Short mmCIF file of C-alpha atoms and ligand atoms in Angstrom, two decimals:
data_model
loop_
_atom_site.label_atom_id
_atom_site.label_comp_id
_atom_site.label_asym_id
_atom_site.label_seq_id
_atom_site.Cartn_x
_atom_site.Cartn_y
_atom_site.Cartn_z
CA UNK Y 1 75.00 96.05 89.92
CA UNK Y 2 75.17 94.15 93.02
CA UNK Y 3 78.53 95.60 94.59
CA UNK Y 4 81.24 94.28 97.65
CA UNK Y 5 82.53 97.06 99.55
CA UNK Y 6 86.09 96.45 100.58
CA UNK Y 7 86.94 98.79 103.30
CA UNK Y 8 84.29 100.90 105.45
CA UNK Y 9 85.79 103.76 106.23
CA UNK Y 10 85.65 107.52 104.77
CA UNK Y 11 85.78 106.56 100.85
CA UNK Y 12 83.61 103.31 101.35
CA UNK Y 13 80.83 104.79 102.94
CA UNK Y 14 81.01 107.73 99.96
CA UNK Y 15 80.98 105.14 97.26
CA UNK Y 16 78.21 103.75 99.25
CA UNK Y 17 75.82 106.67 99.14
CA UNK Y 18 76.65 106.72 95.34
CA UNK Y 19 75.79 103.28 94.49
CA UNK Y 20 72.66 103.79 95.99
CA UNK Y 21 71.50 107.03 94.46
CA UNK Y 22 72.63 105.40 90.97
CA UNK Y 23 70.66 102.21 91.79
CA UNK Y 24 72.92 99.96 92.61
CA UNK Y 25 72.70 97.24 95.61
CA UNK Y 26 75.64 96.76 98.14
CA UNK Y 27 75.37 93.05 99.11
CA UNK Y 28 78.65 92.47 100.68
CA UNK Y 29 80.46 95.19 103.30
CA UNK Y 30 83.86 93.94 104.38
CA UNK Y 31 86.29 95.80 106.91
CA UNK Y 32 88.93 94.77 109.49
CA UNK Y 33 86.59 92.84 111.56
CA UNK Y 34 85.13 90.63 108.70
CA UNK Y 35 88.02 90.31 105.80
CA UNK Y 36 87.92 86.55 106.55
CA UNK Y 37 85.09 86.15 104.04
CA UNK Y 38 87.30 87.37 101.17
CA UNK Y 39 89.16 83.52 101.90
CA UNK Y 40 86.42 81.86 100.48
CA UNK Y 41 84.59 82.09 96.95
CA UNK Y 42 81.57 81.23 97.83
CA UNK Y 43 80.96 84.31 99.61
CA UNK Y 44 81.15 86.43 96.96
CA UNK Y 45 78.72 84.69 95.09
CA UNK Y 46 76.55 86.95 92.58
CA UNK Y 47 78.99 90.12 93.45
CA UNK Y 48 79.28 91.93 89.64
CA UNK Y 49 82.13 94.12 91.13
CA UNK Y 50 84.18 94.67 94.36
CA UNK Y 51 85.53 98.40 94.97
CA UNK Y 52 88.14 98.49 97.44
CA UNK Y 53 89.45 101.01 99.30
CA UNK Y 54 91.41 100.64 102.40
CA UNK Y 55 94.83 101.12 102.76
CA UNK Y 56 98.49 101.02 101.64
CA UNK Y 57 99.39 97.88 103.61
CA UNK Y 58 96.23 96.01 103.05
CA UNK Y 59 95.14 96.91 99.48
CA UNK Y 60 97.22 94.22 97.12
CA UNK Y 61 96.11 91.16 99.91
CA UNK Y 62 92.42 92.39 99.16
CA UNK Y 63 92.95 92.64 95.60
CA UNK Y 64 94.61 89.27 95.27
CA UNK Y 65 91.48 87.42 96.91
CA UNK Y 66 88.99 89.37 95.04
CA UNK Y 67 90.58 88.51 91.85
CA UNK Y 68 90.91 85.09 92.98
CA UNK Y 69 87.59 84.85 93.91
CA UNK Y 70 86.54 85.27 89.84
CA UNK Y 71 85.25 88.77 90.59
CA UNK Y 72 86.19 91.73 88.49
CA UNK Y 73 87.77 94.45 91.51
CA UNK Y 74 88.09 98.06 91.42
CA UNK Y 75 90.65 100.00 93.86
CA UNK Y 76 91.86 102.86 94.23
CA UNK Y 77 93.80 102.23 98.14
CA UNK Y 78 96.93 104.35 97.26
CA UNK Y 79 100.67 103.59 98.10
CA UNK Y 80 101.25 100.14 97.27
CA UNK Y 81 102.26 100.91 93.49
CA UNK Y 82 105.61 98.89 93.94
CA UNK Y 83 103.24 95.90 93.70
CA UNK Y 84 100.72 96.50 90.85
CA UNK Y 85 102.62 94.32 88.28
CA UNK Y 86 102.29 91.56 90.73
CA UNK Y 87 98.23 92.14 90.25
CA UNK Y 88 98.29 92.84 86.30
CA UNK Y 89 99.81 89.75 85.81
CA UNK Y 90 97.71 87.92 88.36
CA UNK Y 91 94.67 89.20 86.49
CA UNK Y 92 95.92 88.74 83.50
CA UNK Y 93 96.42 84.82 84.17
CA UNK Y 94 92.97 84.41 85.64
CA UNK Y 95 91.40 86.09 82.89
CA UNK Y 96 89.99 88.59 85.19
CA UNK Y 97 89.20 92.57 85.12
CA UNK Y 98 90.85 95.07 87.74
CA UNK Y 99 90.65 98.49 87.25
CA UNK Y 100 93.20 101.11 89.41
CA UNK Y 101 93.76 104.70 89.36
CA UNK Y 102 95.42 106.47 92.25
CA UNK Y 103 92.68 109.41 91.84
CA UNK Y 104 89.19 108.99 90.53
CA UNK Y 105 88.15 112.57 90.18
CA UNK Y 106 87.20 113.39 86.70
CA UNK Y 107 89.32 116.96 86.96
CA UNK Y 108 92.79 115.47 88.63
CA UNK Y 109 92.23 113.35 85.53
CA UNK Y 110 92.13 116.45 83.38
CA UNK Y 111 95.07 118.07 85.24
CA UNK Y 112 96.80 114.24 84.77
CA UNK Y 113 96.33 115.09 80.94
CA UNK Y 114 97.61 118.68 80.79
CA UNK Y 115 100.60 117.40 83.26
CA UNK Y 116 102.07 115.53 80.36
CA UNK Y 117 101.21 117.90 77.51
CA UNK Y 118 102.89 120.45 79.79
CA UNK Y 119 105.99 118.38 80.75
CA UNK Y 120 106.59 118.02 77.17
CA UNK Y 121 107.09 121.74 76.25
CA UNK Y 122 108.74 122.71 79.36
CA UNK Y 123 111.23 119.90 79.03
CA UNK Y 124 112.50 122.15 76.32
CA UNK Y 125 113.14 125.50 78.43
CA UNK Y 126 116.42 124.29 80.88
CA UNK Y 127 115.45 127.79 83.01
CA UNK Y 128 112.65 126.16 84.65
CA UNK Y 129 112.82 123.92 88.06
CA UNK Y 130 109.83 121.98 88.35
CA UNK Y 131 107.96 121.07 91.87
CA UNK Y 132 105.03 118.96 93.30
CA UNK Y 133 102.94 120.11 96.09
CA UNK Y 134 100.22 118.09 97.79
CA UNK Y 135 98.02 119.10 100.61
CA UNK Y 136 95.76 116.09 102.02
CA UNK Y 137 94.03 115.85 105.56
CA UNK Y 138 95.62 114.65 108.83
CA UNK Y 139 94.03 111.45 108.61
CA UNK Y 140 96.22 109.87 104.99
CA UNK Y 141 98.22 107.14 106.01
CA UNK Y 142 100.81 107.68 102.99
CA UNK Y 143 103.06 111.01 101.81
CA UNK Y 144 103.62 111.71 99.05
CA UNK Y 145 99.66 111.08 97.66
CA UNK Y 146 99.17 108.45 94.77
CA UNK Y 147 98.39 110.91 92.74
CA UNK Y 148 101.62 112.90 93.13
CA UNK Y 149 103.41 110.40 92.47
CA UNK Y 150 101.48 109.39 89.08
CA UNK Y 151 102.27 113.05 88.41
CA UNK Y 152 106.06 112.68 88.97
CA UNK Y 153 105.99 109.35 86.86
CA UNK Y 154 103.82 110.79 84.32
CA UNK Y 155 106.16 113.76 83.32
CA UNK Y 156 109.40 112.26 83.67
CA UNK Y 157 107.71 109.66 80.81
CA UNK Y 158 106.12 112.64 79.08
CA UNK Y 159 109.60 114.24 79.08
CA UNK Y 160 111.59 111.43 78.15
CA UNK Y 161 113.40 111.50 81.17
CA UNK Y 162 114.45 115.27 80.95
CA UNK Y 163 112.41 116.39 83.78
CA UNK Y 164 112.80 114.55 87.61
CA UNK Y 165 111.46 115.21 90.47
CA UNK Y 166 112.73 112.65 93.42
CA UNK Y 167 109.38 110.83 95.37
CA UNK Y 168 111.15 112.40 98.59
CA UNK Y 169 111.15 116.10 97.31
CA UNK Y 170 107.29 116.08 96.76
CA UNK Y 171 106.16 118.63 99.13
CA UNK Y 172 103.41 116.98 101.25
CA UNK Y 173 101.11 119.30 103.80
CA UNK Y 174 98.74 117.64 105.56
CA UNK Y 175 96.13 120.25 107.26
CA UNK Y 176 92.74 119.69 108.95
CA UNK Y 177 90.15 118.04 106.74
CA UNK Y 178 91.59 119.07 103.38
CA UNK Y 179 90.21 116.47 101.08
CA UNK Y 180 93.02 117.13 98.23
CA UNK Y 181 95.13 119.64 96.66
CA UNK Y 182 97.70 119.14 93.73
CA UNK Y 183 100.28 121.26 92.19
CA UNK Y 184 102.75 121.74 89.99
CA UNK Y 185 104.81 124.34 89.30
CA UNK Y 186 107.22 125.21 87.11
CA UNK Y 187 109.70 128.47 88.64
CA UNK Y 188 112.14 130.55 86.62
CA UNK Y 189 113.71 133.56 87.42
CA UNK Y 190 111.50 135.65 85.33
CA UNK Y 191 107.87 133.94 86.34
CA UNK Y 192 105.89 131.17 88.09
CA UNK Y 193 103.88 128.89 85.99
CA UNK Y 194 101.53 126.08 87.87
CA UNK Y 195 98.81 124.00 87.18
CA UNK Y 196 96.46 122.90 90.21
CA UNK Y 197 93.33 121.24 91.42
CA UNK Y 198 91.71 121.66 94.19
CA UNK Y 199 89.13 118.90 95.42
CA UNK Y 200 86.25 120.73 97.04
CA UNK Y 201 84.35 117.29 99.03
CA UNK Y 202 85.32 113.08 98.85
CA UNK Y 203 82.35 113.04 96.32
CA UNK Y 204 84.12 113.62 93.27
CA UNK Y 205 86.15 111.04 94.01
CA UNK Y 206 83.88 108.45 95.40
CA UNK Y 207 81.58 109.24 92.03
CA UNK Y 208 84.46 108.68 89.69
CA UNK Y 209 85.10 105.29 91.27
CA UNK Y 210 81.18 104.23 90.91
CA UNK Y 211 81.54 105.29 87.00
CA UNK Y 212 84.41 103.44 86.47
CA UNK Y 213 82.71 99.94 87.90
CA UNK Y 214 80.01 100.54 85.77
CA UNK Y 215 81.87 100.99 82.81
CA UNK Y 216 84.52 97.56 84.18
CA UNK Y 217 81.53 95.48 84.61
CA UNK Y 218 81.51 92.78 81.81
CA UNK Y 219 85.22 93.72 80.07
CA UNK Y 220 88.48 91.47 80.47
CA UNK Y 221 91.66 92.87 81.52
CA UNK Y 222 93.65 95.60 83.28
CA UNK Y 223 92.29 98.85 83.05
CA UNK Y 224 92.49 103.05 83.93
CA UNK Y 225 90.98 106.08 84.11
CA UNK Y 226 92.46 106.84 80.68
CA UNK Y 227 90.81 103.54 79.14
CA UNK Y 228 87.27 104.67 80.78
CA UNK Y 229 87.47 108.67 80.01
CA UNK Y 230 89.03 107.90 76.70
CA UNK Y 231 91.70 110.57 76.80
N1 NAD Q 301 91.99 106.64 94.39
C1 NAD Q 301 91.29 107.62 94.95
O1 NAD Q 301 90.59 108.38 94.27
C2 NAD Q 301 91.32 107.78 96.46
C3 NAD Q 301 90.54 108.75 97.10
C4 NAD Q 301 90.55 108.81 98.50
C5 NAD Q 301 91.32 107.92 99.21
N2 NAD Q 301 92.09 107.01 98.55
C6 NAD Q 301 92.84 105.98 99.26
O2 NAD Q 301 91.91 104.98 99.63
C7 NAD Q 301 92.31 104.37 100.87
C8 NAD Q 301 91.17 104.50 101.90
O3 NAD Q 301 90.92 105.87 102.15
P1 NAD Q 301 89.85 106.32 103.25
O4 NAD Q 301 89.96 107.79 103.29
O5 NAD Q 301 88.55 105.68 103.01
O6 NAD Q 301 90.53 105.69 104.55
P2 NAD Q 301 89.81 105.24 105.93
O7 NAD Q 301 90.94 105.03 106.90
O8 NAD Q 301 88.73 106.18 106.29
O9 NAD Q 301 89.13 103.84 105.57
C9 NAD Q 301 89.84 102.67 105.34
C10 NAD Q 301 88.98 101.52 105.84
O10 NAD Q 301 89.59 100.30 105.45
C11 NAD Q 301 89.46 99.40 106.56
N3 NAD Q 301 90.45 98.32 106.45
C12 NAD Q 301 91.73 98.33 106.84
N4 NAD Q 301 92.28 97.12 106.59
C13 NAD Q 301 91.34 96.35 106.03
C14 NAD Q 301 91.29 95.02 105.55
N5 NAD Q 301 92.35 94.21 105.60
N6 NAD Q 301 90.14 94.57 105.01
C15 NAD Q 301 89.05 95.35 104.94
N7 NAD Q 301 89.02 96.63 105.39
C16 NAD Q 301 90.16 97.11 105.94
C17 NAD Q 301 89.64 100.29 107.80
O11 NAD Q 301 89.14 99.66 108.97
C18 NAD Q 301 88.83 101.50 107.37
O12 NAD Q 301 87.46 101.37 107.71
C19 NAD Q 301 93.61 105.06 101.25
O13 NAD Q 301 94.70 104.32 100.73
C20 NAD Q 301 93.53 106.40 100.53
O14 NAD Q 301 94.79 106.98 100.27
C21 NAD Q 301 92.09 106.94 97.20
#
């Protein structure tokens, strides 16, 4: 694939090193100094995908021009969710692809699955206070994570509304060069119960992001981890 970095910072020089051991060709790097080129079409020219990652303020004015510019975009910039049906429908009118998850490891997308199984049962036992814990380096921009948050949204749906936990009572830690920890935990007065994973480099992450391009590459339409792992 022939591939337009959007943001060159810790993630887009990881999906970099990717692409390139999985054959791929990065013809286009954009970051602060350059993101006039995104203004005009003709620049992306014979780009298959753009994968952008940059950050909460920036993200949906990057997606918007990729999009615009006919070329199917991948992001995963977290903390600008209050806009995403802005871009579904954008994409959706230009006929385009754009593919988002908040956390492209393959295992948070595990614990994402066994986060809603679990909410379900434990909705059911009133004894139990539930809380989400994220610890992230002192370098992220936004608290909570993306991905706590899709885990707050994801078992309060899972639930049916019978289990809440407000955005501002995630716990967020943010500690050296931690590159991602999520928990949840469910506390009674008898036991503890969690469910956690623990990110061990940016690899995981930046990997998960090349496999989903791959697998966006030639489809139509708004898309997930869930449509691309299948789960
Ligand atoms: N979804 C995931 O799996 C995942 C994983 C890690 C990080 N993230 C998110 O991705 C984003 C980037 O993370 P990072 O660790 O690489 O951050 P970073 O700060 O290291 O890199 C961001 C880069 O984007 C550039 N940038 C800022 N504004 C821009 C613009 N308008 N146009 C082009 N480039 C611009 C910055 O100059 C910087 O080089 C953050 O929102 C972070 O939370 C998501």
């Amino acid at each position: 694939m022939n591939v337009a970095i959007i943001g060159y910072g810790k993630m887009g020089k990881e999906i970099e090193k990717v692409l390139v051991e999985r054959g791929h060709k990065v013809v286009l790097t954009i970051d602060v100094d350059n993101s006039y080129l995104l203004d005009c079409k003709e620049n992306m020219k014979g780009v298959d995908v753009a994968i952008e990652f940059t950050s909460p303020a920036t993200a949906y004015d990057n997606i918007k021009r990729c999009l615009m510019c006919g070329v199917p975009t991948l992001s995963g910039s977290t903390g600008w969710i209050e806009q995403k049906n802005e871009i579904d429908t954008l994409c959706g009118n230009l006929n385009g692809a754009f593919f988002y998850s908040s956390n492209y490891s393959l295992g948070v997308n595990v614990l994402f699955r066994l986060n809603r199984w679990l909410a379900k049962v434990m909705a059911q036992l009133p004894q139990y206070e539930v809380k989400i814990e994220e610890t992230h380096h002192v370098h992220k921009l936004d608290a909570p994570s993306g991905t706590a948050w899709t885990l707050a949204t994801e078992m309060e749906s899972a639930s049916d509304g019978k289990l809440h936990v407000e955005r501002g009572d995630i716990i967020s830690y943010r500690e050296g060069e931690v590159p991602g920890i999520h928990t949840v935990t469910y506390e009674s007065e008898e036991d503890t119960l969690s469910i956690s994973h623990s990110a061990k480099s940016r690899r995981g992450l930046a990997l998960g992001a090349v496999l989903a391009a791959e697998w966006l590459v030639g489809r139509k339409g708004v898309f997930g981890m869930d449509d691309f792992l299948a789960i």
